[in-house]
XYZ file of C-alpha atoms in Angstrom:
773
model
C 11.788 14.956 43.157
C 14.751 16.062 44.956
C 15.685 13.386 47.948
C 14.738 15.943 50.398
C 11.385 16.333 49.372
C 11.008 13.092 48.904
C 12.555 12.636 52.811
C 10.132 15.208 54.253
C 7.285 13.849 52.414
C 7.986 10.355 53.742
C 8.247 11.118 57.784
C 5.685 10.437 60.297
C 4.525 13.790 61.119
C 4.473 13.297 64.964
C 8.244 11.964 64.463
C 9.746 14.748 62.817
C 12.031 15.877 65.222
C 13.344 12.429 65.652
C 14.600 12.244 62.037
C 17.574 13.142 60.748
C 18.213 16.694 60.156
C 19.205 16.438 56.384
C 18.181 19.880 55.378
C 20.754 21.213 57.945
C 23.158 18.944 57.361
C 22.977 19.839 53.297
C 23.614 23.831 54.572
C 26.816 22.528 56.355
C 28.049 21.075 53.068
C 27.569 23.888 51.160
C 29.601 25.926 53.565
C 32.463 23.123 53.200
C 32.244 23.414 49.544
C 32.474 27.285 49.622
C 35.397 27.089 51.803
C 37.337 24.572 49.336
C 36.458 27.119 46.388
C 39.659 29.323 45.769
C 39.089 33.145 47.142
C 38.166 35.752 44.481
C 41.588 37.620 44.615
C 44.638 38.031 42.222
C 46.576 35.626 43.936
C 43.887 33.182 43.662
C 45.433 31.119 40.746
C 48.937 31.147 42.289
C 47.969 29.819 45.790
C 45.988 27.567 43.928
C 48.781 25.904 41.730
C 51.358 26.139 44.788
C 48.412 24.227 47.123
C 48.394 21.676 44.000
C 52.367 21.141 43.438
C 52.699 20.970 47.291
C 49.900 18.237 47.286
C 51.460 16.291 44.618
C 55.223 16.493 46.051
C 53.820 15.181 49.216
C 51.846 12.347 47.428
C 54.933 11.684 45.257
C 57.185 11.583 48.499
C 54.935 9.206 50.391
C 53.729 7.214 47.242
C 50.570 6.171 45.450
C 49.622 3.606 47.590
C 49.786 5.358 50.785
C 47.956 8.301 48.724
C 45.216 6.302 47.981
C 44.919 4.683 51.836
C 44.662 8.298 52.987
C 41.593 9.408 50.634
C 40.091 6.169 51.617
C 40.925 6.712 55.020
C 39.623 10.161 55.632
C 37.508 9.491 58.886
C 37.797 7.084 61.719
C 34.832 5.803 63.397
C 34.481 4.473 67.022
C 31.703 3.561 69.251
C 31.887 4.427 72.769
C 30.298 2.438 75.471
C 28.768 4.390 78.707
C 27.232 2.055 80.702
C 24.064 0.671 78.861
C 24.629 3.668 76.452
C 26.389 3.743 73.023
C 27.379 6.988 71.438
C 29.043 7.072 67.723
C 31.616 9.146 66.935
C 33.906 10.222 63.588
C 36.826 11.731 63.812
C 38.138 13.527 60.437
C 41.987 13.030 59.307
C 43.567 16.643 58.370
C 43.428 17.696 54.788
C 45.868 20.583 52.900
C 43.148 23.188 54.232
C 42.545 24.291 57.699
C 39.703 26.306 56.763
C 38.217 23.746 54.838
C 38.543 21.077 58.102
C 37.177 23.441 60.109
C 33.811 23.022 58.361
C 34.175 19.697 57.789
C 34.741 18.925 61.547
C 31.462 20.675 62.129
C 30.029 18.518 59.318
C 30.785 15.479 61.069
C 29.988 16.687 64.590
C 26.738 17.422 63.495
C 26.213 14.334 61.865
C 27.441 12.397 64.869
C 24.690 14.583 67.076
C 21.870 13.809 64.566
C 22.995 10.017 64.187
C 23.228 9.545 68.002
C 19.338 11.518 67.728
C 18.162 9.005 65.593
C 19.689 5.686 67.216
C 18.586 6.753 70.483
C 14.535 7.329 69.495
C 14.910 4.055 67.863
C 16.223 2.131 70.360
C 13.711 3.495 72.894
C 10.828 3.041 70.434
C 12.172 -0.814 70.097
C 12.301 -1.113 73.949
C 8.588 0.003 73.956
C 7.508 -2.167 70.968
C 9.095 -5.284 73.210
C 6.578 -4.529 76.280
C 3.571 -4.160 74.089
C 4.796 -7.317 72.506
C 4.867 -9.157 75.875
C 1.595 -7.588 77.297
C -0.137 -9.161 73.683
C 1.298 -12.347 74.499
C -0.470 -12.614 77.611
C -3.678 -11.156 76.381
C -3.790 -13.933 73.665
C -3.070 -16.435 75.889
C -6.117 -15.298 78.180
C -8.474 -14.918 74.658
C -7.211 -18.655 73.753
C -8.603 -19.776 76.905
C -11.359 -17.770 77.022
C -12.155 -19.329 73.308
C -12.028 -22.896 74.882
C -14.344 -21.958 77.743
C -17.085 -20.252 75.686
C -16.965 -22.492 72.539
C -15.643 -26.202 74.147
C -16.730 -26.168 77.691
C -16.173 -29.536 77.871
C -12.137 -29.905 77.152
C -10.407 -29.573 80.081
C -7.677 -26.716 80.045
C -5.209 -28.805 81.704
C -4.577 -30.927 78.811
C -4.029 -27.964 76.092
C -0.886 -26.379 77.001
C -0.676 -23.729 74.441
C 1.204 -20.323 74.946
C 1.568 -17.880 72.465
C 4.619 -15.450 72.363
C 5.234 -12.238 70.247
C 8.880 -12.240 71.737
C 9.432 -15.832 70.538
C 7.853 -18.425 68.730
C 4.341 -20.021 69.291
C 3.922 -23.152 70.871
C 1.638 -26.052 71.771
C 2.477 -28.971 73.568
C -0.923 -31.058 72.792
C -0.569 -33.819 71.305
C -1.399 -34.208 67.881
C -3.449 -37.491 67.656
C -5.142 -35.969 70.615
C -6.221 -32.803 68.811
C -7.304 -34.687 65.901
C -9.606 -36.634 67.751
C -10.612 -33.860 69.768
C -11.424 -31.885 66.951
C -12.266 -33.916 63.833
C -12.560 -32.017 60.396
C -15.452 -30.850 59.166
C -16.900 -28.693 56.269
C -17.207 -25.870 58.861
C -14.952 -25.158 61.411
C -14.625 -23.097 64.397
C -12.037 -20.306 64.971
C -10.432 -22.189 68.145
C -10.629 -25.948 65.516
C -8.614 -23.980 63.101
C -6.570 -22.301 65.567
C -5.438 -25.653 67.276
C -5.092 -26.991 64.023
C -2.685 -24.337 62.484
C -0.809 -24.497 65.867
C -0.406 -28.569 65.935
C 1.205 -28.268 62.303
C 3.254 -25.119 63.052
C 4.466 -27.235 66.514
C 5.639 -30.387 64.125
C 7.205 -28.354 61.241
C 9.429 -26.059 64.393
C 9.711 -29.444 66.137
C 11.176 -31.427 62.921
C 13.483 -28.320 62.417
C 15.149 -27.869 66.109
C 15.957 -31.290 65.654
C 17.724 -31.303 62.632
C 19.337 -28.301 63.585
C 21.087 -30.271 66.691
C 17.913 -29.141 69.168
C 17.354 -26.191 70.455
C 16.058 -26.133 74.398
C 12.477 -24.903 74.717
C 11.191 -22.160 76.653
C 9.542 -22.603 79.562
C 6.197 -23.291 78.988
C 3.210 -23.134 81.665
C -0.280 -24.326 81.762
C -3.512 -22.378 81.163
C -5.895 -23.651 83.385
C -9.603 -23.022 84.173
C -8.273 -20.964 87.583
C -6.582 -18.316 85.322
C -9.688 -17.168 83.920
C -11.220 -16.568 87.349
C -8.922 -14.055 88.317
C -8.752 -12.231 84.781
C -11.402 -8.981 84.344
C -12.962 -7.850 81.457
C -11.462 -3.974 80.189
C -14.412 -3.932 77.261
C -15.697 -0.124 77.047
C -19.372 0.045 76.865
C -21.294 0.645 73.701
C -24.612 1.425 74.717
C -26.112 4.187 77.327
C -27.401 1.263 79.007
C -24.291 -0.697 79.168
C -22.504 2.200 80.599
C -24.709 2.724 83.172
C -24.504 -1.026 84.409
C -20.832 0.278 84.162
C -21.239 3.184 86.067
C -23.542 1.368 88.789
C -21.296 -1.882 89.064
C -17.729 -1.724 87.757
C -16.412 -0.946 84.142
C -13.881 -4.138 84.799
C -16.349 -7.013 85.566
C -15.441 -10.592 85.943
C -15.696 -12.731 82.758
C -18.973 -14.352 82.260
C -17.937 -17.099 79.539
C -20.444 -15.881 76.776
C -20.129 -15.675 73.374
C -20.910 -11.567 73.207
C -18.236 -11.222 75.477
C -15.936 -13.329 73.644
C -17.032 -11.384 70.393
C -15.928 -7.917 72.069
C -12.991 -9.652 72.996
C -11.662 -10.636 69.673
C -12.536 -7.326 68.682
C -10.327 -5.326 70.598
C -7.593 -7.897 70.494
C -7.756 -7.805 66.131
C -7.471 -3.894 66.524
C -4.576 -4.274 69.066
C -2.693 -6.354 66.590
C -3.096 -4.011 63.905
C -2.131 -0.935 65.644
C 0.810 -2.697 67.244
C 1.536 -4.205 63.344
C 1.332 -0.521 61.782
C 3.713 0.533 64.735
C 6.190 -2.036 63.761
C 5.907 -1.392 60.049
C 6.466 2.445 60.177
C 9.839 2.014 63.033
C 11.049 -0.398 60.276
C 10.604 2.542 57.588
C 12.137 5.123 60.034
C 15.209 3.054 60.134
C 15.369 2.542 56.335
C 14.813 6.059 55.554
C 17.050 7.415 57.923
C 19.897 5.065 56.890
C 19.242 6.434 53.440
C 19.689 10.097 54.612
C 22.807 9.156 56.161
C 24.109 7.522 52.905
C 22.805 10.436 50.561
C 24.418 13.172 52.688
C 27.653 10.834 52.715
C 27.821 10.560 49.342
C 27.528 14.390 48.868
C 29.945 15.068 50.870
C 32.410 12.501 49.001
C 31.786 14.076 45.901
C 32.551 17.869 47.216
C 35.244 17.021 49.270
C 36.779 14.262 46.687
C 37.091 12.045 49.700
C 36.117 8.730 50.772
C 34.617 8.531 53.508
C 31.042 7.390 53.115
C 32.555 3.751 53.356
C 34.124 4.211 56.979
C 30.611 5.854 58.175
C 28.225 3.903 56.920
C 30.051 0.312 57.910
C 29.398 1.913 61.373
C 25.706 2.748 60.574
C 25.005 -1.095 59.618
C 26.926 -1.977 62.957
C 24.326 0.229 64.935
C 20.606 -0.738 66.162
C 19.453 1.322 63.049
C 21.658 -0.963 60.924
C 20.530 -4.396 62.506
C 16.577 -4.424 62.535
C 16.355 -7.846 63.541
C 14.138 -7.593 66.597
C 11.438 -5.443 64.533
C 11.718 -7.768 61.571
C 11.068 -10.748 63.673
C 8.082 -9.003 65.903
C 6.885 -8.401 62.254
C 7.209 -11.759 61.049
C 5.519 -13.510 64.544
C 2.737 -10.616 64.773
C 1.724 -11.612 60.843
C 2.071 -15.619 62.170
C -0.302 -14.917 65.421
C -2.461 -12.894 63.596
C -3.245 -15.050 60.640
C -3.487 -18.415 63.087
C -6.209 -16.708 65.526
C -8.021 -13.915 63.452
C -7.941 -14.962 60.120
C -8.780 -18.706 60.362
C -5.598 -19.633 58.704
C -5.923 -17.647 55.718
C -2.870 -15.800 54.897
C -3.964 -13.661 51.976
C -7.160 -12.634 53.888
C -5.017 -11.968 57.191
C -2.395 -9.998 55.485
C -5.585 -7.995 53.794
C -6.493 -6.850 57.284
C -3.327 -6.292 58.820
C -1.964 -4.258 55.850
C -2.783 -0.294 56.032
C -4.880 0.285 52.914
C -3.591 3.135 51.221
C -6.753 5.719 49.664
C -6.583 6.067 45.967
C -7.737 9.456 44.255
C -10.576 9.272 42.040
C -10.296 11.346 39.027
C -14.322 11.224 38.476
C -14.645 13.128 41.987
C -12.504 15.590 41.084
C -14.245 16.350 37.494
C -17.795 16.233 39.234
C -16.476 18.638 42.062
C -15.533 20.953 39.572
C -18.410 20.304 37.744
C -21.196 20.898 40.660
C -19.572 23.738 41.460
C -19.671 25.392 38.154
C -23.441 24.688 37.947
C -23.914 26.051 41.059
C -22.222 29.512 40.115
C -24.491 29.341 37.220
C -27.721 28.817 39.157
C -26.765 31.640 41.422
C -26.477 33.715 38.932
C -29.740 32.689 37.345
C -31.359 33.223 40.701
C -29.998 36.881 40.970
C -31.058 37.501 37.239
C -34.935 35.864 38.270
C -35.213 38.090 41.114
C -33.885 40.907 39.444
C -36.036 41.011 36.058
C -39.284 39.843 37.983
C -38.534 42.640 40.689
C -39.158 40.545 43.595
C -37.589 42.522 46.210
C -40.270 45.098 45.552
C -43.328 42.680 45.461
C -45.759 42.378 48.067
C -45.144 39.067 48.866
C -41.063 40.061 49.655
C -41.777 39.976 53.555
C -43.865 37.090 53.231
C -41.408 34.723 51.078
C -38.476 36.292 54.040
C -40.721 35.257 56.968
C -41.619 31.689 55.799
C -39.317 30.408 52.982
C -36.124 32.009 53.502
C -35.323 30.542 56.514
C -36.160 26.953 55.246
C -33.618 27.365 52.470
C -30.949 28.835 54.275
C -30.593 25.859 56.695
C -29.204 24.251 53.648
C -27.304 27.563 52.993
C -25.626 26.951 56.434
C -24.616 23.431 55.594
C -23.304 24.081 52.422
C -20.914 26.649 53.894
C -19.787 24.993 56.467
C -18.962 21.622 54.476
C -16.895 23.956 51.945
C -15.265 25.806 55.115
C -14.174 22.040 56.563
C -13.085 20.831 52.971
C -10.535 23.968 53.142
C -9.412 22.649 56.471
C -8.628 19.258 54.956
C -6.563 20.812 52.481
C -4.526 23.057 54.568
C -4.551 20.282 56.988
C -2.554 18.269 54.468
C -0.764 21.164 52.944
C 1.164 21.673 56.536
C 1.350 18.030 57.341
C -1.604 17.759 60.189
C -2.135 14.142 60.868
C -5.984 14.894 61.459
C -6.980 11.062 60.363
C -5.122 10.106 63.405
C -6.683 12.719 65.931
C -9.611 12.164 64.660
C -9.824 8.075 64.651
C -10.958 7.524 60.897
C -10.180 4.063 60.054
C -7.482 4.305 57.382
C -8.526 4.109 53.861
C -12.260 5.560 54.434
C -11.851 8.748 55.574
C -12.910 12.186 53.187
C -10.588 14.144 51.660
C -10.977 17.971 50.516
C -12.157 16.810 47.161
C -14.642 14.237 48.689
C -16.352 17.167 50.955
C -15.674 19.827 48.254
C -17.657 17.178 45.995
C -20.636 16.775 48.640
C -20.876 20.439 49.278
C -21.135 21.745 45.870
C -23.649 18.759 44.670
C -26.176 19.871 47.593
C -25.804 23.419 46.586
C -26.717 22.151 43.137
C -29.532 20.702 44.571
C -30.419 23.429 46.673
C -30.346 26.141 44.119
C -32.147 24.281 41.636
C -34.627 23.789 44.069
C -35.062 27.905 44.924
C -35.107 28.543 40.970
C -37.953 25.707 40.676
C -39.764 27.531 43.732
C -39.831 31.130 42.289
C -40.691 29.767 38.797
C -43.028 28.134 39.686
C -45.021 30.941 41.753
C -44.480 33.239 38.350
C -45.502 30.718 36.304
C -49.641 31.294 35.684
C -49.787 27.732 34.695
C -48.235 25.758 37.892
C -49.249 28.831 40.148
C -51.867 26.635 41.645
C -49.845 23.834 43.063
C -49.718 25.669 45.932
C -49.061 22.416 48.020
C -46.295 21.134 45.491
C -44.328 24.596 45.402
C -44.125 25.268 49.082
C -43.474 21.579 50.141
C -39.816 22.027 47.834
C -37.763 22.728 50.897
C -39.816 19.894 53.202
C -38.932 17.216 50.027
C -35.224 18.152 49.773
C -34.813 17.899 53.630
C -36.267 14.495 53.744
C -33.993 13.740 50.912
C -30.601 14.469 52.718
C -32.092 12.778 55.685
C -32.623 10.009 53.727
C -28.840 9.900 52.549
C -27.464 10.294 55.750
C -28.994 7.218 57.134
C -29.200 5.445 53.768
C -27.963 1.581 55.234
C -26.737 0.922 51.801
C -22.970 1.235 50.384
C -23.362 4.314 48.402
C -22.095 8.191 48.919
C -19.156 7.267 51.569
C -21.311 5.135 53.910
C -18.336 4.877 56.430
C -18.122 8.240 57.064
C -21.489 8.790 56.972
C -21.851 6.123 59.665
C -19.125 7.727 61.220
C -20.722 10.854 61.550
C -23.949 9.229 63.030
C -22.207 7.406 65.524
C -20.221 10.565 66.759
C -23.823 12.356 66.719
C -25.092 9.397 68.891
C -22.912 9.866 71.506
C -23.317 13.624 71.890
C -26.611 12.956 71.900
C -26.247 10.520 74.601
C -23.564 12.498 76.660
C -22.144 12.183 79.095
C -22.518 7.952 78.856
C -20.262 8.003 76.650
C -16.468 8.262 76.803
C -15.156 11.905 75.143
C -12.749 11.638 72.383
C -11.631 14.505 70.309
C -13.862 13.855 67.200
C -16.794 14.089 69.525
C -15.842 17.187 71.305
C -15.056 18.780 67.481
C -18.346 17.567 66.200
C -20.102 19.353 69.315
C -18.137 22.528 69.008
C -19.131 22.419 65.037
C -22.762 22.439 66.461
C -22.048 25.348 68.705
C -21.638 27.518 65.493
C -24.820 26.071 64.106
C -27.619 27.544 66.094
C -29.291 29.080 63.397
C -29.013 25.949 61.489
C -30.716 24.030 64.585
C -33.846 26.783 64.911
C -34.547 26.290 60.943
C -34.985 22.671 61.676
C -37.766 23.807 64.760
C -39.280 25.982 62.253
C -39.183 23.374 59.615
C -41.359 21.350 62.303
C -44.010 24.502 63.032
C -44.456 25.820 59.692
C -45.124 22.591 58.324
C -46.793 20.739 61.347
C -49.242 24.082 62.652
C -48.540 26.779 60.250
C -50.807 27.248 57.018
C -47.936 26.275 54.645
C -49.953 26.324 51.400
C -50.992 29.844 51.950
C -47.291 30.306 53.213
C -47.995 31.930 56.592
C -47.261 30.541 60.250
C -48.270 31.716 63.836
C -44.689 30.492 65.013
C -43.797 33.087 67.177
C -46.987 33.846 68.564
C -46.791 30.255 70.340
C -45.386 30.033 73.717
C -44.399 26.810 73.599
C -42.245 27.998 70.154
C -40.639 30.283 72.122
C -39.328 28.076 75.055
C -37.986 25.647 72.386
C -36.482 28.491 70.341
C -34.330 29.287 73.572
C -34.001 25.578 74.461
C -32.801 24.226 70.766
C -30.114 26.957 71.041
C -28.581 26.004 74.279
C -28.532 22.288 73.029
C -24.956 22.430 71.598
C -23.601 24.222 74.207
C -25.129 21.883 76.979
C -23.964 19.056 75.325
C -19.876 20.553 75.411
C -20.977 21.252 79.445
C -21.743 17.645 80.096
C -18.216 16.352 78.033
C -16.547 18.573 80.081
C -18.315 17.162 83.358
C -17.456 13.599 82.114
C -13.938 14.267 81.122
C -13.331 15.940 84.779
C -14.540 12.577 86.456
C -12.420 10.441 83.939
C -8.924 12.567 84.106
C -9.249 14.937 87.223
C -8.251 18.032 85.498
C -9.121 21.064 86.979
C -9.313 22.521 83.384
C -12.541 21.247 82.769
C -14.175 22.995 85.287
C -13.130 26.291 83.613
C -14.230 24.926 79.924
C -17.173 23.927 81.285
C -18.200 27.122 83.075
C -17.188 28.794 79.814
C -19.927 26.962 77.773
C -22.312 27.474 80.864
C -22.124 31.540 80.514
C -22.946 31.042 76.956
C -25.826 29.340 77.528
C -26.526 31.983 79.948
C -25.551 34.979 77.414
C -28.429 32.701 74.755
C -30.882 32.889 77.241
C -30.618 36.692 78.053
C -30.335 37.413 74.259
C -33.236 35.114 73.003
C -35.592 36.682 76.054
C -34.159 40.173 74.472
C -35.633 38.959 70.907
C -38.796 37.947 72.022
C -39.700 40.524 74.550
C -37.714 43.647 73.196
C -37.646 44.732 77.067
C -34.401 47.432 78.163
C -33.993 45.118 81.178
C -33.631 42.418 78.655
C -30.917 44.142 76.750
C -28.524 44.952 79.622
C -28.825 41.455 80.882
C -28.057 40.754 77.329
C -25.425 43.111 76.977
C -23.473 41.782 79.986
C -23.892 38.178 79.700
C -22.838 38.163 76.001
C -19.996 40.425 77.090
C -18.737 38.046 80.066
C -18.963 35.109 77.372
C -17.406 36.481 74.569
C -14.097 37.623 76.929
C -13.953 33.460 78.226
C -14.573 32.256 74.778
C -12.027 34.418 73.280
C -9.587 34.038 75.757
C -10.104 29.874 75.603
C -9.934 30.239 71.872
C -6.579 31.909 71.572
C -4.621 30.896 74.733
C -5.895 27.336 75.661
C -7.438 25.853 72.113
C -5.097 27.667 69.803
C -2.177 27.881 72.295
C -1.215 31.681 71.450
C -0.333 34.612 73.091
C 3.007 32.869 75.337
C 4.597 35.889 76.672
C 8.137 33.733 76.843
C 7.662 32.555 72.838
C 10.553 32.896 70.916
C 7.728 34.216 68.350
C 6.239 37.377 70.209
C 2.827 36.697 71.391
C 2.887 33.441 69.570
C 4.314 30.000 70.528
C 7.636 28.565 69.731
C 6.406 26.145 66.979
C 4.759 27.087 64.008
C 3.576 25.429 60.726
C 2.926 28.408 58.972
C 6.077 30.488 58.270
C 4.488 33.466 57.925
C 3.832 34.877 61.267
C 1.475 37.607 60.275
C -1.287 34.774 59.730
C -1.940 33.983 63.189
C -2.187 37.936 64.161
C -4.867 37.898 61.609
C -6.652 35.273 62.743
C -6.367 36.164 66.532
C -8.034 39.549 65.095
C -10.669 38.078 63.051
C -11.694 35.769 65.631
C -12.627 38.625 68.129
C -14.049 40.652 65.736
C -16.294 38.018 64.624
C -17.206 36.750 68.181
C -18.749 40.523 68.400
C -21.563 39.515 65.751
C -24.152 39.076 68.373
C -24.049 42.922 69.240
C -26.020 43.441 66.075
C -28.992 42.147 68.140
C -28.154 43.850 71.479
C -27.761 46.961 69.921
C -31.181 47.061 67.893
C -30.020 46.257 64.770
C -32.327 43.627 64.380
C -34.385 45.399 61.116
C -32.729 48.058 58.721
C -34.812 49.636 55.899
C -32.014 48.101 53.319
C -32.085 44.517 54.839
C -34.750 42.126 56.103
C -34.370 40.870 59.739
C -33.976 37.260 58.888
C -31.284 37.850 56.219
C -29.243 39.962 59.242
C -29.919 36.688 60.897
C -28.423 34.473 58.567
C -25.260 36.728 57.881
C -24.469 36.770 61.439
C -24.779 33.019 61.439
C -22.643 33.053 58.165
C -19.558 34.847 59.954
C -19.811 32.461 63.058
C -19.476 29.233 60.739
C -16.801 31.511 59.267
C -15.226 32.003 62.652
C -15.700 28.087 63.349
C -13.534 27.356 60.276
C -10.579 29.310 61.033
C -10.613 28.005 64.988
C -10.790 24.462 63.534
C -7.471 24.851 61.759
C -5.640 26.692 64.380
C -7.121 24.296 66.858
C -6.001 20.836 64.979
C -3.162 22.719 64.458
C -1.986 22.967 68.012
C -3.236 19.276 68.705
C -0.696 18.028 66.357
C 2.035 19.821 67.629
C 1.371 18.323 70.854
C 1.007 14.855 69.490
C 4.838 16.032 68.055
C 6.028 16.799 70.892
C 4.840 13.647 72.427
C 6.013 11.721 69.902
C 2.474 10.426 69.428
C 1.959 9.050 66.554
C -0.741 6.260 66.667
C -3.862 5.830 68.936
C -3.675 4.007 72.003
C -6.067 0.699 71.655
C -7.379 -0.668 75.091
C -6.595 -4.264 75.725
C -9.664 -6.379 76.529
C -8.097 -8.495 79.911
C -6.927 -6.814 82.850
C -5.225 -8.921 85.777
C -2.779 -8.748 88.834
C 0.511 -9.169 87.071
C 2.449 -9.987 90.484
C 0.320 -12.905 90.718
C 2.253 -16.013 89.668
C -0.382 -17.619 88.104
C -0.933 -15.247 85.908
C 2.948 -15.730 84.586
C 2.972 -16.986 80.905
C 5.762 -17.883 78.598
C 7.405 -14.630 77.607
């Protein structure tokens, strides 16, 4: 693999603009190479010989030692200090070709700019990490005090003077004898006992090493007292609707109550914060290594093209820069590992490192094989169903209308789910291809996220089971021996639905349990909206549900058909019930109502007026659905006019919001006409086609208002299913460009990590809260 591709593949997607522009530097080097080549003319050979003879004559006059020195001293490097800033510059010595010199000067000017950009970004990130390290030091000190208060309330904290610092060494001034007498060794020890024991051993070892080295002055150590905890407020996010209501009534940052539940939540948040901080350190260390490697590679190419030895001097300057000496980051990594192992892994280094290090997901070949196998089987079953329908002339039979009104809506539910999963797998493929960091934005736990092959495997497997059930249902009806088993035949869709729900909520570790529970948890947040803080994965899932209105109505039909209908005789009177008609409307607006509540919650938290307009957009859709549902149920001209007007308003507002706000397109001053400045797809026509498709597919509702609910060549239920399919396809297109825009926003802000809320809050100006840092 060429280094450029390897370099691009190992970049942090959100930091792409902060890396060395290796591709452009390589382009400049090509210009240098072309300038050094002799011109293609009749006098080329004579000019070349003349230059060589002049160079040899000059070299002979100067002597071999002077010639060698000039080749080695091809450039001169310099570090310019302007206040607290440092600027790295290189100066090129002249060669025998003025044209070549111009391109070489341009090369080093560009290289210096890129290197200064990289160093500046690296220093900024290190400064931010040092600030986070200080904050984590304070937090871990408070956590230790809380542990002592909860687990050993009889211990006087005045005698336990432990303070942990990530920016320095961890120390403890408690005596070893006191620690051993207070915490005797037992078969089962608490986390506090292990923490103190490891701290004592670490203190003794570091104290001995300091004495052996001549003694280094200790930093100031401040005592952790009981009064410290009284001024600390807990900042744990509520996990249930009840706790959310309590926080809304009382305060989201209440005083500590010194119970084990509170300690467990604080420890969990601190563990997540340490893991995220550790990942930042490792990524920044990799950023330094990758850019140094890029500089080394490009300088070696320069030496090879120009036959000059400039890489040695330039790489020496790189090593003297902050990018070359990463002692701060390496030291932080070591101290984070030590503190995490002591306080969160009971001193077990192997277990602590397994938690800290990011798990790399391995591609399983079995998933790929069975995905293709199930997809092939589903295509074969589709062909088999078509043949059965054609050979038995089912479309022209008397029970055609009865089958479409009763059985088709039941199986169409699974068709909607399978199609949405297939489109989502395609989204995952293209997000990965264009380096969209969807795992960061969705908040997936590293190593547990589903790839496009896994989603394709699940969708194709569900498609095979659904097609097999449809085919068995048709076969059982046609076979005289099984025609009398009406109850079993008609219960096949219900059994399939129950099996699907069981697999989703199955507590056993099968079929990607972390991802299933992630989906269930996000769905529960939607049900309880607006009692939960709205995250991207929550409103993204709610947006997906807005495109599955017909699937919700199919679920409603399941309840009516098997609960109050005569499913054995394949008949129902659902649409004759007023209750069913009412729920037919309510079920359709549930996803849009959830999004409206989410916008309201975000408005309260973020105080951004944009959420008001977004909420009004969803509310206008609710009104349009109400009007269209009334039109479908009552068939009146007034309802048709109201449905047309409300649907038109909802379509215009929704289309504008999709293209301008969600996708970030239609920018007037963009360098890409009517798009945006940054595009992941090089072919701009893709964006114009997507805009056109989004507008066209949003007009699918017109088939209902214009009276195309039933035609001689297609049944009404089939037409409803086609419209639902078009909406799912539109949602799949929306998904890609919505996440692309979100990713580009993260790139613009260099936001490569999710922020983890810390468990404790305090007044940093209070002297009592100042710990040793």
